[in-house]
Amino acid sequence: MASPVDSNKNVPRPSNFLRQIIERDLDQGTYAARRWGGTPGDRAHHQAGEPDPAKIRTRFPPEPNGYLHVGHAKSICLNFGLARDYGGVCHLRFDDTNPEKEDQEYVDAIRDAVHWLGFRWDANGTDHDYHASDYFDFMYRAAEYLVEAGHAYVDEQSAEEMRVNRGDFSRPGVDSPYRSRSIQENLQRLRDMRDGKLADGAAVLRAKIDMASPNINLRDPAIYRIKHAEHHNTGSKWCIYPMYTFAHPIEDALENITHSICTLEFEDQRPFYDWLVEHLAEGGLVNTPPPRQHEFARLNLTYVITSKRKLKQLVDEGHVSGWDDPRMPTIVGLRRRGYTPESLQLFAERIGVSKADSWIDYSTLEIALRDDLDAKAARAMAVLDPVKLVITNWDALMGAGFLDACSAPVHPHAPERGRREFTLGRKVWIERTDYEDTPPKGFFRLFPGNKVRLKYGHVIECIGATRDASGVLVEVQATLVPDTKSGTPGADAIKVKGNITWVGVADGVKAEVRLYDRLFAVPQPGTGDRDFLEEINPDSLRVVTAYVEPSLAAAKPDEKFQFERHGYFVADRKDHREGEAAVFNRVTGMKDSFGK
Ligand code: ATP
Ligand code: MG
């Protein structure tokens, strides 16, 4: 049941709570009067602009500290998809407020991944590709504003004192002795922080909210810390850096974001988000109405790790061949494995969004992939565990060295895609498991005395087999039943129950086939007491030498196929070289052979 992916925005999509929120905001005209200054900026900048051409603004804000994974793909499809569906714009924003070296490799890979997934950040003549560190000047201005308005203070308690005085779930916090300093003193101390007069950790700027709040995040959260470190964008200009919880709402506000969609762990931060954007709006610093945060459950996928830190560890410690190892749940890994952008979009749409954490079964991803590939992938025959079959009466019947031309449709439901050509000769490769000396019940393939059809070719009758001294099957023998070729009038003269795939020894192409399996042996890796590295599946990769039909000599890197009976395979985008080295990755098995 193929359901082709349609990126047409007029197609109705299943509703969800985020769509309902957006539709309500559009109905009520919540953001209708907002202006847009053409670039991110403060209130004055936007007020001088035109009515915002974007009905909504969302953003995808990765930290450029690793490669994106399937969880990010969900977030990308969600944010860019909502903007597309509601006449909006989605910004790509690199969240680089930490003074760590930004790795250009990661920045490039993130842009590539979003593009490859099928989304763009240019709209209305503007490239909405931003760096949060470009907003440092404004963030500092916002910090001074909060101090001047009596909403923030410099705390010089030790980290330990601060921790103790914050209280806990059962105990309210205790006011810092620095909380009651004058605005003038606070402003001076903040400037001392900025000017490098204080050492790392000697002070922090805190929002002055409520040390007794039941929400611990509102007990005067830190908003700026001292860190004498260079930043890749701003160099040594700053020795104080904003905390994420302070920076993020500001980034959203400067970019005119309407719906700031994030994962559930930020739910407790929402009151502070609102506190901050409302105070800055009150001071006339940011555009109104301010952005609102909405949380959804992050994607957890069985047998998969979705933590950049852990994925980086897998790469750094050599458990996989790199970020794009086809077993990795990174977007580059999925791509190399043979996943298509459409299959990931389809997956994201099917799993939807919810407010409750759950685990999505890995098969959901595979089903989306099969649904997409079934209609697209050319068919081909391949023998993955080859053993030679000799047709002993071939020379007598057909003539020595004769090769009989056979063909099959490129796609069974798309005759216009033409036919694949290959030949049947005296020797063919068949699957080792297609022969049994003594057939178990229900086995219809090769055993002495049984007849089967070589798919798209003739019917043969098995007459025996040869094993080596250790019992390993080395050759199967059969005789050809004349006048039974597929597509000829005689084809139906004999009814056989077995129809086996094969590749001619004369024209088959030798190929390296990488049979991938799940990288982790347990459904929820990294969640229990065990180190996630101990949960790696030791058999996640098996490499075999296979034979594939001659049409695959022309396969291009990234091209996907359905190997009949075996599942979906892709020509490896790195190692496959057309006409030179055939290297295929197993993407996934056939639906009905799952788990066999
Ligand atoms: P990690 O903790 O692995 O580093 P992260 O959440 O810190 O991941 P970011 O670069 O901050 O990574 O994420 C960018 C965006 O992607 C965020 O808005 C985040 O909500 C979203 N995201 C990350 N992981 C998932 C996930 N598993 N499911 C859905 N969205 C996710
Ligand atoms: Mg993060």
Short mmCIF file of C-alpha atoms in Angstrom, two decimals, residues 70-347:
data_model
loop_
_atom_site.label_atom_id
_atom_site.label_comp_id
_atom_site.label_asym_id
_atom_site.label_seq_id
_atom_site.Cartn_x
_atom_site.Cartn_y
_atom_site.Cartn_z
CA VAL A 70 16.45 11.56 13.48
CA GLY A 71 15.04 13.50 16.45
CA HIS A 72 16.19 16.73 14.85
CA ALA A 73 14.59 15.56 11.62
CA LYS A 74 11.29 15.45 13.46
CA SER A 75 11.84 18.98 14.76
CA ILE A 76 12.87 20.23 11.29
CA CYS A 77 9.83 18.68 9.62
CA LEU A 78 7.65 20.14 12.34
CA ASN A 79 8.98 23.70 12.33
CA PHE A 80 9.53 24.06 8.61
CA GLY A 81 6.35 22.12 7.85
CA LEU A 82 4.15 24.35 10.03
CA ALA A 83 5.64 27.49 8.50
CA ARG A 84 5.03 26.10 5.00
CA ASP A 85 1.46 25.09 5.78
CA TYR A 86 0.42 28.37 7.36
CA GLY A 87 2.02 30.97 5.09
CA GLY A 88 4.89 31.46 7.46
CA VAL A 89 8.66 31.33 7.52
CA CYS A 90 11.00 29.08 9.47
CA HIS A 91 14.38 30.44 10.49
CA LEU A 92 17.51 28.37 10.72
CA ARG A 93 19.32 29.62 13.79
CA PHE A 94 22.69 28.41 15.00
CA ASP A 95 22.56 28.54 18.75
CA ASP A 96 26.19 29.44 19.34
CA THR A 97 26.03 31.43 22.57
CA ASN A 98 28.45 29.07 24.31
CA PRO A 99 32.01 30.29 23.84
CA GLU A 100 33.14 27.00 22.44
CA LYS A 101 34.73 26.72 19.08
CA GLU A 102 32.00 26.48 16.52
CA ASP A 103 32.92 23.77 14.09
CA GLN A 104 32.35 24.81 10.49
CA GLU A 105 32.00 21.12 9.66
CA TYR A 106 28.89 20.96 11.85
CA VAL A 107 27.45 24.21 10.53
CA ASP A 108 27.81 23.00 6.94
CA ALA A 109 26.41 19.59 7.80
CA ILE A 110 23.37 21.15 9.48
CA ARG A 111 22.61 23.34 6.47
CA ASP A 112 23.04 20.32 4.19
CA ALA A 113 20.75 18.18 6.32
CA VAL A 114 17.92 20.72 6.35
CA HIS A 115 18.21 21.23 2.60
CA TRP A 116 18.37 17.53 1.90
CA LEU A 117 15.25 16.98 4.00
CA GLY A 118 13.53 19.28 1.53
CA PHE A 119 13.32 22.59 3.38
CA ARG A 120 14.61 26.08 2.69
CA TRP A 121 15.12 29.08 4.92
CA ASP A 122 15.03 31.73 2.25
CA ALA A 123 11.65 33.40 1.88
CA ASN A 124 10.32 36.77 0.79
CA GLY A 125 13.76 37.59 -0.62
CA THR A 126 15.51 37.04 2.71
CA ASP A 127 17.89 34.35 3.81
CA HIS A 128 16.73 33.49 7.33
CA ASP A 129 19.98 31.89 8.41
CA TYR A 130 21.06 33.40 11.71
CA HIS A 131 23.65 33.08 14.44
CA ALA A 132 22.53 33.69 18.02
CA SER A 133 25.93 35.19 18.87
CA ASP A 134 25.07 38.13 16.61
CA TYR A 135 22.66 39.17 19.34
CA PHE A 136 25.21 39.48 22.17
CA ASP A 137 25.13 43.29 22.10
CA PHE A 138 21.38 43.32 22.47
CA MET A 139 21.47 40.67 25.18
CA TYR A 140 23.81 42.80 27.22
CA ARG A 141 21.62 45.82 26.67
CA ALA A 142 18.66 43.77 27.89
CA ALA A 143 20.67 42.78 30.97
CA GLU A 144 21.41 46.43 31.80
CA TYR A 145 17.78 47.29 31.23
CA LEU A 146 16.66 44.63 33.70
CA VAL A 147 19.11 45.96 36.28
CA GLU A 148 17.93 49.51 35.74
CA ALA A 149 14.31 48.46 36.06
CA GLY A 150 15.08 46.65 39.32
CA HIS A 151 14.52 43.23 37.80
CA ALA A 152 18.06 41.87 38.05
CA TYR A 153 21.03 41.97 40.41
CA VAL A 154 24.62 40.84 40.60
CA ASP A 155 25.05 38.04 43.08
CA GLU A 156 28.48 37.41 44.55
CA GLN A 157 27.66 34.46 46.74
CA SER A 158 29.80 31.40 46.14
CA ALA A 159 28.36 28.72 43.91
CA GLU A 160 27.85 26.54 46.98
CA GLU A 161 26.00 29.27 48.89
CA MET A 162 23.80 29.87 45.89
CA ARG A 163 23.00 26.20 45.62
CA VAL A 164 22.08 25.89 49.29
CA ASN A 165 20.09 29.13 49.31
CA ARG A 166 18.07 28.11 46.28
CA GLY A 167 16.16 25.63 48.48
CA ASP A 168 14.48 22.62 46.96
CA PHE A 169 11.04 21.21 46.26
CA SER A 170 10.08 21.14 49.92
CA ARG A 171 11.98 24.24 51.10
CA PRO A 172 11.70 27.80 49.79
CA GLY A 173 14.89 29.59 48.89
CA VAL A 174 16.63 32.24 50.95
CA ASP A 175 17.31 35.71 49.58
CA SER A 176 20.91 36.43 48.75
CA PRO A 177 22.48 39.21 50.85
CA TYR A 178 23.30 40.87 47.50
CA ARG A 179 19.67 40.93 46.44
CA SER A 180 18.98 44.28 48.06
CA ARG A 181 21.89 46.22 46.60
CA SER A 182 20.98 49.47 44.92
CA ILE A 183 20.37 49.69 41.21
CA GLN A 184 23.47 51.88 40.87
CA GLU A 185 25.66 49.34 42.66
CA ASN A 186 24.26 46.52 40.57
CA LEU A 187 24.85 48.38 37.35
CA GLN A 188 28.43 49.09 38.38
CA ARG A 189 29.04 45.45 39.28
CA LEU A 190 27.52 44.25 35.99
CA ARG A 191 29.86 46.61 34.13
CA ASP A 192 32.76 45.31 36.22
CA MET A 193 31.77 41.81 35.13
CA ARG A 194 31.63 42.92 31.52
CA ASP A 195 34.93 44.77 31.76
CA GLY A 196 36.80 41.72 32.98
CA LYS A 197 37.35 42.96 36.54
CA LEU A 198 35.96 39.80 38.08
CA ALA A 199 37.23 36.26 37.79
CA ASP A 200 35.25 33.34 36.35
CA GLY A 201 32.62 32.31 38.88
CA ALA A 202 33.09 35.38 41.12
CA ALA A 203 29.63 36.71 40.33
CA VAL A 204 26.55 36.07 38.24
CA LEU A 205 23.75 38.29 37.10
CA ARG A 206 20.42 36.96 38.35
CA ALA A 207 16.86 37.86 37.50
CA LYS A 208 15.06 39.15 40.59
CA ILE A 209 11.84 37.16 40.67
CA ASP A 210 10.86 35.10 43.70
CA MET A 211 13.08 32.96 45.92
CA ALA A 212 10.01 31.23 47.32
CA SER A 213 8.45 30.30 43.99
CA PRO A 214 7.24 26.69 43.80
CA ASN A 215 8.89 26.64 40.37
CA ILE A 216 12.58 26.49 41.19
CA ASN A 217 13.39 27.97 37.78
CA LEU A 218 11.85 31.21 38.99
CA ARG A 219 14.02 31.44 42.11
CA ASP A 220 16.15 34.22 40.71
CA PRO A 221 17.68 32.28 37.79
CA ALA A 222 21.19 33.19 36.67
CA ILE A 223 21.14 35.02 33.36
CA TYR A 224 24.78 36.00 32.75
CA ARG A 225 27.97 34.31 33.90
CA ILE A 226 31.62 35.25 33.69
CA LYS A 227 33.73 33.19 31.38
CA HIS A 228 37.03 34.53 30.14
CA ALA A 229 36.97 32.71 26.86
CA GLU A 230 37.19 33.61 23.19
CA HIS A 231 34.15 33.21 21.03
CA HIS A 232 34.48 32.14 17.39
CA ASN A 233 32.27 35.02 16.27
CA THR A 234 32.97 37.82 18.72
CA GLY A 235 36.58 36.97 19.60
CA SER A 236 37.63 38.43 22.96
CA LYS A 237 35.00 41.15 23.00
CA TRP A 238 33.06 39.43 25.78
CA CYS A 239 34.12 37.76 28.99
CA ILE A 240 30.52 37.33 30.13
CA TYR A 241 28.08 35.10 28.33
CA PRO A 242 24.29 34.77 28.61
CA MET A 243 22.72 31.62 30.02
CA TYR A 244 20.69 29.60 27.53
CA THR A 245 17.42 30.29 29.32
CA PHE A 246 18.04 34.03 28.99
CA ALA A 247 19.44 33.94 25.46
CA HIS A 248 16.81 31.78 23.83
CA PRO A 249 13.68 33.90 24.47
CA ILE A 250 15.63 36.97 23.35
CA GLU A 251 16.72 35.27 20.13
CA ASP A 252 13.10 34.41 19.45
CA ALA A 253 11.91 37.93 20.22
CA LEU A 254 14.52 39.62 18.02
CA GLU A 255 13.60 37.35 15.12
CA ASN A 256 9.87 38.02 15.46
CA ILE A 257 9.25 34.33 16.14
CA THR A 258 5.57 33.73 16.87
CA HIS A 259 5.59 30.07 17.89
CA SER A 260 8.73 28.85 19.61
CA ILE A 261 8.41 25.09 19.58
CA CYS A 262 10.66 23.08 21.85
CA THR A 263 10.83 19.76 23.65
CA LEU A 264 9.09 19.03 26.95
CA GLU A 265 12.12 19.44 29.17
CA PHE A 266 11.70 23.20 28.71
CA GLU A 267 8.15 23.23 30.03
CA ASP A 268 9.30 24.37 33.49
CA GLN A 269 11.21 27.18 31.84
CA ARG A 270 8.14 28.61 30.14
CA PRO A 271 7.21 30.93 33.07
CA PHE A 272 10.68 32.45 32.91
CA TYR A 273 10.45 32.71 29.12
CA ASP A 274 7.23 34.66 29.51
CA TRP A 275 8.59 36.75 32.39
CA LEU A 276 11.57 37.77 30.31
CA VAL A 277 9.89 38.62 27.00
CA GLU A 278 7.11 40.47 28.81
CA HIS A 279 9.53 42.59 30.84
CA LEU A 280 11.55 43.40 27.73
CA ALA A 281 8.37 44.26 25.85
CA GLU A 282 7.29 46.47 28.74
CA GLY A 283 10.59 48.30 28.45
CA GLY A 284 10.01 48.78 24.74
CA LEU A 285 13.03 46.66 23.88
CA VAL A 286 11.39 43.89 21.86
CA ASN A 287 8.57 43.74 19.40
CA THR A 288 5.05 42.86 20.53
CA PRO A 289 3.17 40.69 20.95
CA PRO A 290 6.10 38.61 22.15
CA PRO A 291 6.75 35.02 21.04
CA ARG A 292 5.20 32.12 22.93
CA GLN A 293 6.82 28.81 23.75
CA HIS A 294 5.01 25.52 23.09
CA GLU A 295 6.40 22.15 24.09
CA PHE A 296 6.07 18.73 22.46
CA ALA A 297 7.44 15.32 23.36
CA ARG A 298 10.86 14.60 21.92
CA LEU A 299 11.26 11.64 19.64
CA ASN A 300 12.51 8.46 21.27
CA LEU A 301 13.01 5.68 18.76
CA THR A 302 13.55 2.10 19.86
CA TYR A 303 17.05 0.66 19.37
CA VAL A 304 18.32 4.17 18.69
CA ILE A 305 20.38 6.71 20.64
CA THR A 306 19.34 10.32 20.11
CA SER A 307 21.89 12.20 22.15
CA LYS A 308 24.50 14.14 20.23
CA ARG A 309 27.00 13.59 23.02
CA LYS A 310 26.61 9.82 22.89
CA LEU A 311 26.60 9.75 19.10
CA LYS A 312 29.84 11.73 19.17
CA GLN A 313 31.28 9.17 21.56
CA LEU A 314 30.39 6.36 19.14
CA VAL A 315 32.29 8.21 16.42
CA ASP A 316 35.25 9.34 18.53
CA GLU A 317 35.80 5.90 20.03
CA GLY A 318 35.54 4.15 16.68
CA HIS A 319 32.44 2.06 17.39
CA VAL A 320 31.18 3.17 13.99
CA SER A 321 33.04 4.36 10.92
CA GLY A 322 31.95 7.98 11.25
CA TRP A 323 28.96 10.30 11.59
CA ASP A 324 27.69 8.91 8.28
CA ASP A 325 28.06 5.26 9.16
CA PRO A 326 24.86 3.70 7.75
CA ARG A 327 24.00 2.37 11.24
CA MET A 328 23.98 5.85 12.73
CA PRO A 329 20.63 7.61 13.31
CA THR A 330 22.22 10.83 12.06
CA ILE A 331 20.66 12.39 9.01
CA VAL A 332 23.88 11.74 7.07
CA GLY A 333 23.85 8.14 8.32
CA LEU A 334 20.22 7.59 7.38
CA ARG A 335 20.89 9.13 3.99
CA ARG A 336 23.83 6.83 3.34
CA ARG A 337 21.79 3.88 4.59
CA GLY A 338 19.27 4.63 1.84
CA TYR A 339 16.57 6.62 3.61
CA THR A 340 14.95 9.27 1.44
CA PRO A 341 13.87 12.77 2.50
CA GLU A 342 10.30 11.80 1.62
CA SER A 343 10.41 8.76 3.90
CA LEU A 344 11.58 10.88 6.83
CA GLN A 345 8.90 13.48 6.15
CA LEU A 346 6.31 10.75 5.97
CA PHE A 347 7.60 9.29 9.23
#
